[in-house]
XYZ file of C-alpha atoms in Angstrom:
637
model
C -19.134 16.835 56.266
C -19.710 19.800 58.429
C -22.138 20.931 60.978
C -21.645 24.177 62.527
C -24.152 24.718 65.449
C -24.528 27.604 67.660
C -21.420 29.421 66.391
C -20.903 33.048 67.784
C -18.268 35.758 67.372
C -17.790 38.881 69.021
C -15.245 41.481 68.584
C -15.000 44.616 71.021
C -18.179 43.359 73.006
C -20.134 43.247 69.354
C -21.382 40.061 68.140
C -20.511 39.966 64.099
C -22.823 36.786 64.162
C -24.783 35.034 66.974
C -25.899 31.412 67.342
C -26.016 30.782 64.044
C -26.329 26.628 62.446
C -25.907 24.932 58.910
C -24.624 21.966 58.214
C -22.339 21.343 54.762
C -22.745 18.521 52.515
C -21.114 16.615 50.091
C -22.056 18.487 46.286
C -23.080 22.086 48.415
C -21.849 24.831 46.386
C -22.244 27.997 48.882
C -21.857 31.579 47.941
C -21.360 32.927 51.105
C -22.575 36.802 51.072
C -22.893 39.988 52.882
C -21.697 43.548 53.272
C -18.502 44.042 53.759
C -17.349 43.242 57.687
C -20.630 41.397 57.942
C -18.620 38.483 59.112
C -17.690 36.347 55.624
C -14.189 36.113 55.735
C -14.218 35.227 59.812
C -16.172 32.693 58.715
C -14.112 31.046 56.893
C -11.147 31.931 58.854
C -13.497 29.702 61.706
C -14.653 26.489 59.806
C -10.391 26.043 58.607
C -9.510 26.606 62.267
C -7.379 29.585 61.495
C -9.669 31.190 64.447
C -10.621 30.252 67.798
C -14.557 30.070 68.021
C -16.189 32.123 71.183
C -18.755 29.885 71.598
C -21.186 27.008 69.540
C -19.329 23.853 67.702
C -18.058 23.404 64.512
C -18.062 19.252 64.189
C -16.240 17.366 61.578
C -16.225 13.882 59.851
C -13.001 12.112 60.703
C -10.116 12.925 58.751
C -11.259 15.586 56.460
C -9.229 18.028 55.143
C -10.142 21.498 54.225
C -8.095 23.840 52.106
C -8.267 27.054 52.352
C -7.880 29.977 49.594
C -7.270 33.253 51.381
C -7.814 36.950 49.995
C -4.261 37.593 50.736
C -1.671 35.245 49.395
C 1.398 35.467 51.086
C 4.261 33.826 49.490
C 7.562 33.109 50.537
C 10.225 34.995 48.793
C 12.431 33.348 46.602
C 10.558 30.565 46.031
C 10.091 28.958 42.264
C 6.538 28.382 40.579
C 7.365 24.683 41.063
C 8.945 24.685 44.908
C 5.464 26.407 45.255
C 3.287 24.136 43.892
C 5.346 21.289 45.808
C 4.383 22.647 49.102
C 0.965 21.047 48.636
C 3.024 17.812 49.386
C 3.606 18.443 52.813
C 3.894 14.640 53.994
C 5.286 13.591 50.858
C 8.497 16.251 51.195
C 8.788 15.338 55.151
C 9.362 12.090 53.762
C 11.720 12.799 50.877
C 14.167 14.256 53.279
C 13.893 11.173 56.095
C 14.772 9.319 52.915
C 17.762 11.935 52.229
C 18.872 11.251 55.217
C 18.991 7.633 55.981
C 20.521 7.331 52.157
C 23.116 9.604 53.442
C 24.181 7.556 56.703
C 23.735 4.252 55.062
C 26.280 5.448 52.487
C 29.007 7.082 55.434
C 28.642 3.904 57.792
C 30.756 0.578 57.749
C 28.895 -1.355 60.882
C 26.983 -3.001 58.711
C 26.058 -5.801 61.197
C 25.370 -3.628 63.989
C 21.442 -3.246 65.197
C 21.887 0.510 64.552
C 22.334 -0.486 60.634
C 19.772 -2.817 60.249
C 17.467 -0.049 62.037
C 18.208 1.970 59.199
C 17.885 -0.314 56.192
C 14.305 -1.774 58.200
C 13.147 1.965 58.416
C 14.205 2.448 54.790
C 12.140 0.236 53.443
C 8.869 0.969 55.678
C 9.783 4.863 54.356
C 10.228 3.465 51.139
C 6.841 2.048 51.172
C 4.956 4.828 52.755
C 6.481 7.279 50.178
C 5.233 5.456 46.758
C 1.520 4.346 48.692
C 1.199 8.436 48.908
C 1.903 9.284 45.548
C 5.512 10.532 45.958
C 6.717 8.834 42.630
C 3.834 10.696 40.753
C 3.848 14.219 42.612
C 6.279 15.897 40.125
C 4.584 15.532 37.193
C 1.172 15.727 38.559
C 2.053 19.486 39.497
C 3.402 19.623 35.587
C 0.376 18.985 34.637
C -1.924 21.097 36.512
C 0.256 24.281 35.932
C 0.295 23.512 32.340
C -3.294 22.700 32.463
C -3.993 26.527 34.255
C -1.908 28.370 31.580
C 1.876 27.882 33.013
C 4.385 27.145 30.822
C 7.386 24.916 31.180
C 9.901 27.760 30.786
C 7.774 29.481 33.622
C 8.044 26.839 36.097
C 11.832 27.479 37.637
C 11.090 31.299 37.264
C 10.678 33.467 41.235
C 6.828 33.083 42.372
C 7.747 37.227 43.687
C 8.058 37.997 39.468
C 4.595 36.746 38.480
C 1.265 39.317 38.954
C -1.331 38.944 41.798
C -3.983 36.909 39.298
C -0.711 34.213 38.319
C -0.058 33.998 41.942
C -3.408 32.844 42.211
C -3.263 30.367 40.130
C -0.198 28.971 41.613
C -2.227 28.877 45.081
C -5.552 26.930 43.090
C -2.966 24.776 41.952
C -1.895 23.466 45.310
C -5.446 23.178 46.689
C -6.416 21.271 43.765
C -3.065 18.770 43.663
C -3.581 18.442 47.890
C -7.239 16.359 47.164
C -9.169 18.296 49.843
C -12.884 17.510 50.846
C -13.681 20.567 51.593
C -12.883 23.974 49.961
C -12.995 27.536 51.380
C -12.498 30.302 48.579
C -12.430 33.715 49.662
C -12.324 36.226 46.825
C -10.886 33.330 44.660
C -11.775 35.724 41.121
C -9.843 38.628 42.314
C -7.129 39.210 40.316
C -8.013 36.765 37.701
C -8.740 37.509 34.161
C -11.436 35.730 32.555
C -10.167 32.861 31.382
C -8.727 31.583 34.837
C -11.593 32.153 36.009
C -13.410 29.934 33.399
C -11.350 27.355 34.116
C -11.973 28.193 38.245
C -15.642 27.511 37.284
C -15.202 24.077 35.386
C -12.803 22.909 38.411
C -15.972 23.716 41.013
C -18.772 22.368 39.260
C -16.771 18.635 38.504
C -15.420 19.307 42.201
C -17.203 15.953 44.448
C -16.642 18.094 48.006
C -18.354 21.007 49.374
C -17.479 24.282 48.436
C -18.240 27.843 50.348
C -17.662 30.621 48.224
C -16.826 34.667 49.383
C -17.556 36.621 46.268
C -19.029 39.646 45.133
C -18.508 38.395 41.035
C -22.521 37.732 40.392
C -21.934 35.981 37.429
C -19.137 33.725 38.935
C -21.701 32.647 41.658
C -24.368 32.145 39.112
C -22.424 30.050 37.188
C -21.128 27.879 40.322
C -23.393 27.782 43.394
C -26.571 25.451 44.226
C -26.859 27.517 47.767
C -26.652 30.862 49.014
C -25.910 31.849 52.606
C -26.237 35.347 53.598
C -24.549 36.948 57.050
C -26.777 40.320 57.717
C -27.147 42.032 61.348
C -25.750 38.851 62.978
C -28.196 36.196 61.582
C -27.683 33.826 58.247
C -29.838 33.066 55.877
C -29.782 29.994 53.710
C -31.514 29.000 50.382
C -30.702 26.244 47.698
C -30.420 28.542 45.431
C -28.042 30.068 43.535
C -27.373 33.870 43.555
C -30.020 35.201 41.697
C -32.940 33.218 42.386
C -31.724 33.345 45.722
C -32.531 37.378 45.687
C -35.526 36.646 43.977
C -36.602 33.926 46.339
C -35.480 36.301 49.806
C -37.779 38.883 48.250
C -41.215 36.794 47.617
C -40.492 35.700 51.037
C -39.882 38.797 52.826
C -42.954 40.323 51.032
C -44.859 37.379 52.603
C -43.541 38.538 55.841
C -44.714 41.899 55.721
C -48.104 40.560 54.814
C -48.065 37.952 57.895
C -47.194 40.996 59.945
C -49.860 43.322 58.774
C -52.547 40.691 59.213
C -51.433 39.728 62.485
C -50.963 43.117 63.687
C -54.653 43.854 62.891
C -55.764 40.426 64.800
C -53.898 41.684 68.064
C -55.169 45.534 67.734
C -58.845 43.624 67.367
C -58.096 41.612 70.637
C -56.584 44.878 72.655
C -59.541 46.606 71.903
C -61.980 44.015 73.182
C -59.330 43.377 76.525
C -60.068 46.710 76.815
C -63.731 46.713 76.540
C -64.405 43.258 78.342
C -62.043 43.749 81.168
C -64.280 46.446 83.052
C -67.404 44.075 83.158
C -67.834 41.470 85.745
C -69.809 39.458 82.745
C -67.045 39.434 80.314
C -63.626 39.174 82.400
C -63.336 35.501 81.860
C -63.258 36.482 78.167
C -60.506 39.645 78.797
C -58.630 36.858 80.427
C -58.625 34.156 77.586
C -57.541 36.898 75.048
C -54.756 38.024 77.207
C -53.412 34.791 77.488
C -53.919 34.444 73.721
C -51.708 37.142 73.049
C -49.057 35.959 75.659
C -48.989 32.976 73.643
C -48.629 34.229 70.376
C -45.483 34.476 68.358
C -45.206 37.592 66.661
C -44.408 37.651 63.180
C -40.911 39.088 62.546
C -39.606 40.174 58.791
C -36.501 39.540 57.770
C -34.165 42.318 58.367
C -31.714 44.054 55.781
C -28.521 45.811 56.098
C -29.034 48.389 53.830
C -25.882 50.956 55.028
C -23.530 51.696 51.874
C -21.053 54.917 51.771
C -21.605 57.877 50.418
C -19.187 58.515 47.793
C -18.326 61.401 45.189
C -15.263 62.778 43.247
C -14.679 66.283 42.730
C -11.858 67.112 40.910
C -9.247 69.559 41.812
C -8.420 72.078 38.988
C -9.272 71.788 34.915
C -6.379 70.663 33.281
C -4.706 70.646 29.437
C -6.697 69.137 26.588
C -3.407 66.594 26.179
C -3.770 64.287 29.740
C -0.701 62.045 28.454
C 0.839 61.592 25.593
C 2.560 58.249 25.045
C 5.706 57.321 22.294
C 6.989 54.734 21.285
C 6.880 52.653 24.514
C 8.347 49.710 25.577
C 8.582 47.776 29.240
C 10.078 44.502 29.726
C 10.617 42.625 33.405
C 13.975 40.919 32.836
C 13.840 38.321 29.900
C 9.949 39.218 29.994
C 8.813 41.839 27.189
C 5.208 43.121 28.084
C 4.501 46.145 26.121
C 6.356 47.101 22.954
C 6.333 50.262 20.717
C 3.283 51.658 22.148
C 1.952 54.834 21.341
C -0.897 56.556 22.993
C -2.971 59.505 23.256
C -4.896 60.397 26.150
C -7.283 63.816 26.587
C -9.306 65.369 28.910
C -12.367 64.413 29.992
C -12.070 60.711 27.866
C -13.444 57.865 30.094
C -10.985 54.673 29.060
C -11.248 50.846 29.723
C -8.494 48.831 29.689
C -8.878 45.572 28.928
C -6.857 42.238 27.939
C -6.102 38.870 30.043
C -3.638 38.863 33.045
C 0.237 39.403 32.201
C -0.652 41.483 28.981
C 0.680 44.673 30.476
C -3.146 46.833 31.913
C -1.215 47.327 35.148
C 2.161 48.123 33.900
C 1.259 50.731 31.692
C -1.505 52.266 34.756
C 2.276 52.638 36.914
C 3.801 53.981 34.253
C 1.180 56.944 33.826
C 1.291 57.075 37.266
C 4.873 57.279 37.817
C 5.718 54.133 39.451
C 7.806 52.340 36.766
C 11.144 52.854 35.038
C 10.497 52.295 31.009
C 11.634 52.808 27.845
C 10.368 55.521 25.445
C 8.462 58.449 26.141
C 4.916 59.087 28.844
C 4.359 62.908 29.126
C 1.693 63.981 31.093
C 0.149 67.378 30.121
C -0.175 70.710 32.261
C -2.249 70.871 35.461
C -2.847 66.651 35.138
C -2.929 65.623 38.929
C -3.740 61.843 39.448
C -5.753 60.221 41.848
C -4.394 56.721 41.439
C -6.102 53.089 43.206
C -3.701 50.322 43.066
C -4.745 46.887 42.354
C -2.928 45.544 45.649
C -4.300 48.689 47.528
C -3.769 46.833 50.850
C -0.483 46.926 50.654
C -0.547 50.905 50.042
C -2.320 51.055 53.519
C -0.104 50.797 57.183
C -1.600 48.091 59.256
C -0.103 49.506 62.345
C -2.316 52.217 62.577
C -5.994 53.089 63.130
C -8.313 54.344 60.094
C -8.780 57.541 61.863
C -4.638 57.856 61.923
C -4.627 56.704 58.416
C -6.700 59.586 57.433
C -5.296 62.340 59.418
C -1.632 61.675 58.565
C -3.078 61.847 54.619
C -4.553 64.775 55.125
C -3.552 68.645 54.771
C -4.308 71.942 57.092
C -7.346 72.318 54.882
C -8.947 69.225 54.916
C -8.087 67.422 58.131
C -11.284 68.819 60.041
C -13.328 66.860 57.560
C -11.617 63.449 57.976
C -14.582 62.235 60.683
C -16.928 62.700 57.721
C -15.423 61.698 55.135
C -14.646 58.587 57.365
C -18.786 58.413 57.926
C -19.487 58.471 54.509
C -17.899 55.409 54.199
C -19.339 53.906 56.892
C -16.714 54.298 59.534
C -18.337 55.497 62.338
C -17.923 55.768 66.006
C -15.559 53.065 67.710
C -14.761 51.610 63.877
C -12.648 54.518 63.497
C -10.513 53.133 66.232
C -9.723 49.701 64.531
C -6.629 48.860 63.441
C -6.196 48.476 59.512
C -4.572 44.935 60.185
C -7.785 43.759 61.326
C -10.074 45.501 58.517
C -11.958 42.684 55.970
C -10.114 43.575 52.194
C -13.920 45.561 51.552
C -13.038 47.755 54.532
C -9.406 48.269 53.378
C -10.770 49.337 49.973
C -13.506 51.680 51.313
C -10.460 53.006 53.798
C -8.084 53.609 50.432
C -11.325 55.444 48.385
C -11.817 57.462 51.340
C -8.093 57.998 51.757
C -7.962 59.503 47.833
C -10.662 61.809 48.503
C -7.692 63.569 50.827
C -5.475 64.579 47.639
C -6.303 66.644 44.906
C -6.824 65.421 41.334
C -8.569 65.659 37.952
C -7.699 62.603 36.489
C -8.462 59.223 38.051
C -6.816 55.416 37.408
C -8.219 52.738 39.113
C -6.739 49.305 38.757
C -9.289 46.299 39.722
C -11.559 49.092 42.046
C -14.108 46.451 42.676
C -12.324 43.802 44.037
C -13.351 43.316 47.731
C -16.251 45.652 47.298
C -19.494 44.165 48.378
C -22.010 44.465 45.557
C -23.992 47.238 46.922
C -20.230 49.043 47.327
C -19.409 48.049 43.522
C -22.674 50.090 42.572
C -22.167 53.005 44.116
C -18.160 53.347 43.577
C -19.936 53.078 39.651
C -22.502 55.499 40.289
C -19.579 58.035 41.551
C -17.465 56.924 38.837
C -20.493 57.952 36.365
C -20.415 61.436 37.686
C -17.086 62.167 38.143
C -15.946 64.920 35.670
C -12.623 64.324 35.019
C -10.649 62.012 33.125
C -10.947 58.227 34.218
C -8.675 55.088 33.260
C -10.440 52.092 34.284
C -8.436 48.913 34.316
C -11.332 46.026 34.658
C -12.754 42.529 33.846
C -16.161 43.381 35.570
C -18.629 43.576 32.167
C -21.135 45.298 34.466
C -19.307 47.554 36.382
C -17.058 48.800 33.450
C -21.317 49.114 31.203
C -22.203 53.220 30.694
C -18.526 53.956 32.650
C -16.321 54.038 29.220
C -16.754 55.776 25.949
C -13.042 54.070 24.920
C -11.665 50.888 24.887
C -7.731 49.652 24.398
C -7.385 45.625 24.235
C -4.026 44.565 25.293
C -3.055 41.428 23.726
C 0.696 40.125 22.255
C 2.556 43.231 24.245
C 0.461 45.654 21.722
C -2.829 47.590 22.245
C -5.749 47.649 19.492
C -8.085 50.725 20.083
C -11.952 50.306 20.028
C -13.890 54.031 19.801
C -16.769 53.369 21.759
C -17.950 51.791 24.908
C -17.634 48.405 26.248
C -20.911 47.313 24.297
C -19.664 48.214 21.014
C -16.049 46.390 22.046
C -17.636 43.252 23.126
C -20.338 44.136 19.178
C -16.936 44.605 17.329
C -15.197 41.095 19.217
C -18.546 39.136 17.772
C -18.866 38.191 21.658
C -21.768 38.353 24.954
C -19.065 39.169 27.062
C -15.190 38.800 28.244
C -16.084 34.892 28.879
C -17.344 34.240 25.456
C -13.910 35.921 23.828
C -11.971 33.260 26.243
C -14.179 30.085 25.611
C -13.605 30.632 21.456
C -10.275 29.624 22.695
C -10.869 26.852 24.805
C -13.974 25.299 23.231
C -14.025 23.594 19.853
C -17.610 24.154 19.763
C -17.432 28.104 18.991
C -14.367 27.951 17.380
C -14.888 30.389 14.302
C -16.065 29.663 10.305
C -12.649 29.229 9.088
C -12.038 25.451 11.345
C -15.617 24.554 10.232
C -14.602 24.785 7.022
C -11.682 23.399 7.154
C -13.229 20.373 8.789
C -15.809 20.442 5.963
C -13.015 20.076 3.437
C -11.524 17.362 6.237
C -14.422 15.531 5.554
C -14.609 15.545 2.278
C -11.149 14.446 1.330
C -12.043 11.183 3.247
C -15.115 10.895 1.722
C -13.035 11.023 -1.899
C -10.496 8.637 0.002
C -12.922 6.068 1.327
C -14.746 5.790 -2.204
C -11.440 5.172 -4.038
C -10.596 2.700 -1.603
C -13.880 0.562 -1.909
C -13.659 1.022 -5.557
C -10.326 -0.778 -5.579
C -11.466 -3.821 -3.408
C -14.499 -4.160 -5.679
C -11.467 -4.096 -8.601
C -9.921 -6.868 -6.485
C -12.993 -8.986 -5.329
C -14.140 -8.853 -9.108
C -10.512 -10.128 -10.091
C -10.553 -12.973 -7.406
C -14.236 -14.113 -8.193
C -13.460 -14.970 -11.840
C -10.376 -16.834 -11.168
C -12.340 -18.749 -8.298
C -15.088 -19.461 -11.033
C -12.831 -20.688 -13.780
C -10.735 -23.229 -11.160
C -14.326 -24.581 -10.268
C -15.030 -24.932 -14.022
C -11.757 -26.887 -14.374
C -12.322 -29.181 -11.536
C -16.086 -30.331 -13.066
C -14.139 -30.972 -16.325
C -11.148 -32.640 -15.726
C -10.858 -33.233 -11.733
C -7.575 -35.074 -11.811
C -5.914 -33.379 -13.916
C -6.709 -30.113 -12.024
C -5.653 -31.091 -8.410
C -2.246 -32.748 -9.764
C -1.144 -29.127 -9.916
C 1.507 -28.646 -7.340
C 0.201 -26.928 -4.035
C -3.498 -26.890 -5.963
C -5.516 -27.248 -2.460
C -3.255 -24.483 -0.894
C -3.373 -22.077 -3.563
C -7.018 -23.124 -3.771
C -8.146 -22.086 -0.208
C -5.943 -18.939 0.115
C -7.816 -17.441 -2.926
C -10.961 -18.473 -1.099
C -10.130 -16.733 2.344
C -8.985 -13.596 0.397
C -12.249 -13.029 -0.801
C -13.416 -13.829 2.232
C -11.252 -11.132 3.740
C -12.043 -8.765 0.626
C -15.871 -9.254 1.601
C -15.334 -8.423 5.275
C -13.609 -5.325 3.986
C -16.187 -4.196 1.653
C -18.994 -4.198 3.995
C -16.578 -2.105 6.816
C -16.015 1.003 4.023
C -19.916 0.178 2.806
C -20.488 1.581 6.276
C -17.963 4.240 7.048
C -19.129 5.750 3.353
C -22.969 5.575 4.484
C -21.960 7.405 7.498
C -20.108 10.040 6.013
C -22.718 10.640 3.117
């Protein structure tokens, strides 16, 4: 489908990657992976021909198309959920308003003889045609019922794309790519933002999906569950495995360890051969043999190991001053957006020092109520923080908190205070901006560099109590462990808004589950949540809802009880046609009895042969019937 050969890219004189080659089949599921700025997301950016190429070719079967899921969605204000979705129907809207169109000066114009006319009513029909062999008569309510089909309801459809949060938006943009039938599909970051059970349903799509698939995601889980190959971009080479994530790690390491092996033993052959160069070469006897080995070693191919990037930041939290005992203190709350009631009557107590999880699907109301501690949204009721609380606070969309106009190094300085400003450089090190990186624009930073640039940007501002909304999205996996390892040490209070079962393991020691605009507390950690919701993790809470194979005791039962009631039925049933076959037998008998006795006088009964043969086809019919509810009973005994 695609064959990428050669393919370099070089910004500022660097080369990100460097004659690289793969080719992408039909059925490839590829989790694309690397550190962050390793090169994924220009990638992708290269094989949908949103980027020029520097050198190398990227060749294509004839009219594929490839859609493209980018980190960033960028929607068009004002827009509804449905206009939206509709703009995966390029070609068929083009056409709809030709169509508009011609209607329109069909209906104003009177020459309807003239060549201009018949133009329109010949163009018309080809239009016409066109239109319904490209689905346009079916394109309405095949976007009804994917929405519907990834959790949008009907009432939801005319509502403003701009009111929905980052994960809905998401869908909206998975439901395009999936109505526009592409061959090929490019998913960068596609589980950011998306609670569990979207992405669930993201996983089901990819694994029935026919097309190749290349993945950017740092969810290990999600590329367990989805990938058959694993590419990896690291110091400007790829490598590439059929495997999926984790045997793919597994795999790279048996191999690499082979590698080092290779290279020892070949390192001792040439150190054997220099020395006898070294020893032959001075004696007339044995130059011939200096010679040969020389050439040997000119020859040989040295062994080289497989090199890893192993730079991550170096991250840690200090807070500022010790505050109250009462962090926030939270009365009878209530938020609504419009129409839209999210939280309701919530009441909330949060101290020092407590480490909390929130957790709940998309829309419940984790993010609105981490602005509202945080000051960013008007609400009903009461939030009171408590004396000395100063917030650090990472947004979700922390991009958009970050000016793309300037340079990280300006980012940082115009943060930062008298006290702290000398530090910025290091700081900006420690998170692995260093040298000319400090002089890139933000605009052209990967979403993992953006994030690292916000972390590093907090570090700036006092605080003692930290909420972090989605911290791990964008962060490369290396990244996600050490953000946890500084979260694990961090002495203040934390409020951790998450789907990421590993990340948010040993972080917590509370848990609030927001469901139906209420929260339900859970005193422990995320362990004894996931103990007290009978459940593995957040995916096995969704699937109870979706699959009718862990649905809980209560249906099995009732389909126990199901079955019995038409076990009673279908034995009452065949009880009664026995009653009726038993009936219809003994009249048959006693009409053959009176036909050996007295033929004649039998048969001159009006309508005899009639009445005769219907009694014999309803036993017939009785029989037939018997034998269908003999088997139905034997199979529900």
């Amino acid at each position: 489908m695609l064959n990428i050969h050669n393919l370099s890219v070089s910004f500022g004189g660097e080369y990100l990657f460097e004659e690289i080659s793969f080719r992408l089949n039909a059925g490839d599921r590829v989790g694309l992976i690397g550190k962050n700025g390793a090169g994924k997301s220009t990638l992708l950016r290269l094989l949908s021909k949103d980027m020029a190429i520097d050198s190398g070719t990227i060749a294509t079967e004839k009219n594929i198309k490839i859609g493209f899921l980018r980190q960033d969605i960028d929607f068009e204000q004002g827009r509804t959920v449905l206009e939206e979705a509709y703009h995966a129907f390029e070609e068929i809207k083009a056409l709809e308003l030709k169509l508009e169109n011609i209607n329109e000066q069909l209906a104003e114009r009177t020459d309807y003889e003239s060549e201009g006319y018949h133009q329109l009513m010949v163009d018309l029909n080809d239009f016409t045609h066109h239109y319904e062999m490209i689905g346009g008569y079916n394109y309405q309510g095949d976007t009804e019922k994917i929405l519907q089909g990834l959790g949008f309801k009907r009432k939801d459809f005319e509502k403003k794309t701009e009111t929905f949060s980052g994960g809905w938006r998401m869908r909206i943009e998975l439901a395009k790519l999936l109505l526009q039938s592409n061959d090929v599909l490019l998913l960068d970051e596609p589980t950011n933002h998306l609670d569990i059970e979207s992405i669930i349903w993201l996983e089901q799509f990819l694994n029935n999906f026919a097309g190749a698939v290349v993945i950017v995601s740092h969810d290990k889980m999600f590329l367990d569950n989805v990938t058959n190959r694993t590419i990896e971009i690291s110091l400007g080479r790829i490598y590439d495995y059929n495997k999926p994530y984790s045997q793919f790690l597994k795999l790279r390491g048996e191999i690499k360890t082979q590698q080092l092996n290779a290279q020892k033993n070949q390192e001792k052959e040439i150190q054997q051969a220099e020395r006898l160069i070294e020893k032959f070469r001075a004696k007339s006897t044995k130059a011939s043999m200096a010679q040969s080995l020389i050439k040997k070693l000119d020859r040989m191919e040295r062994i080289e190991v497989d090199q890893d990037d192993n730079a991550v930041m170096n991250l840690r939290f200090p807070i500022s001053i010790k505050p109250g005992k009462v962090i926030a203190e939270i009365d009878d709350l209530s938020k609504s957006y419009d129409e839209n009631l999210v939280l309701q009557n919530i009441d909330l107590l949060l101290e020092r020092d407590s480490k909390t999880a929130f957790v709940g699907q998309n829309g419940q109301g984790k993010s609105t109520l981490a602005k509202i501690i945080v000051g960013e949204l008007e609400f009903e009721g009461q939030c009171k923080l408590g004396h000395n609380v100063q917030i650090g606070y990472f947004a979700q969309n922390q991009a958009e908190y970050l000016d793309g106009r300037k340079t990280v190094l300006d980012t940082m300085i115009d943060a930062a205070n008298e006290t702290n400003r000398s530090k910025v450089r290091d700081i900006l090190g420690s998170f692995l901006f260093r040298g000319e990186e400090v002089d890139k624009y933000v605009k052209v930073l990967s979403g993992g560099e953006r994030n690292r640039l916000a972390l590093a940007k907090m570090l700036l501002q006092p605080f003692n109590v930290l909420v972090m909304d989605e911290p791990t999205n964008h962060l490369d996996i290396k990244s996600k462990n050490v953000l946890k390892q500084a979260l694990q040490s961090f002495e203040g209070t934390l409020i951790l808004v998450s789907h990421d079962r590993d990340f948010l393991q040993g972080l917590t020691n509370k848990v609030y589950e927001f469901k139906d605009r209420k929260i339900k507390e859970y005193l422990g950690d995320i362990e004894f949540y996931l103990e007290q919701r009978k459940a593995a993790d957040f995916r096995t809470i969704e699937k109870e809802k979706k699959n009718p194979e862990n649905k809980v005791k209560t249906e099995k039962q009732l389909n126990a009880f199901q079955d019995q009631k038409k076990l009673k039925s279908l034995k009452n049933k065949l009880s009664a046609v026995e009653s009726k076959i038993s009936t219809l037998e003994k009249e048959i008998n006693e009409i053959d009895h009176n036909l050996l006795m007295d033929y004649d006088a039998t048969i001159a009964k009006p309508n005899f042969f009639d009445a005769y043969q219907g009694k014999k086809k309803g036993l017939e019919e009785l029989m037939a019937k018997w034998e269908e509810l003999t088997l139905d009973l034997e199979k529900y005994e």
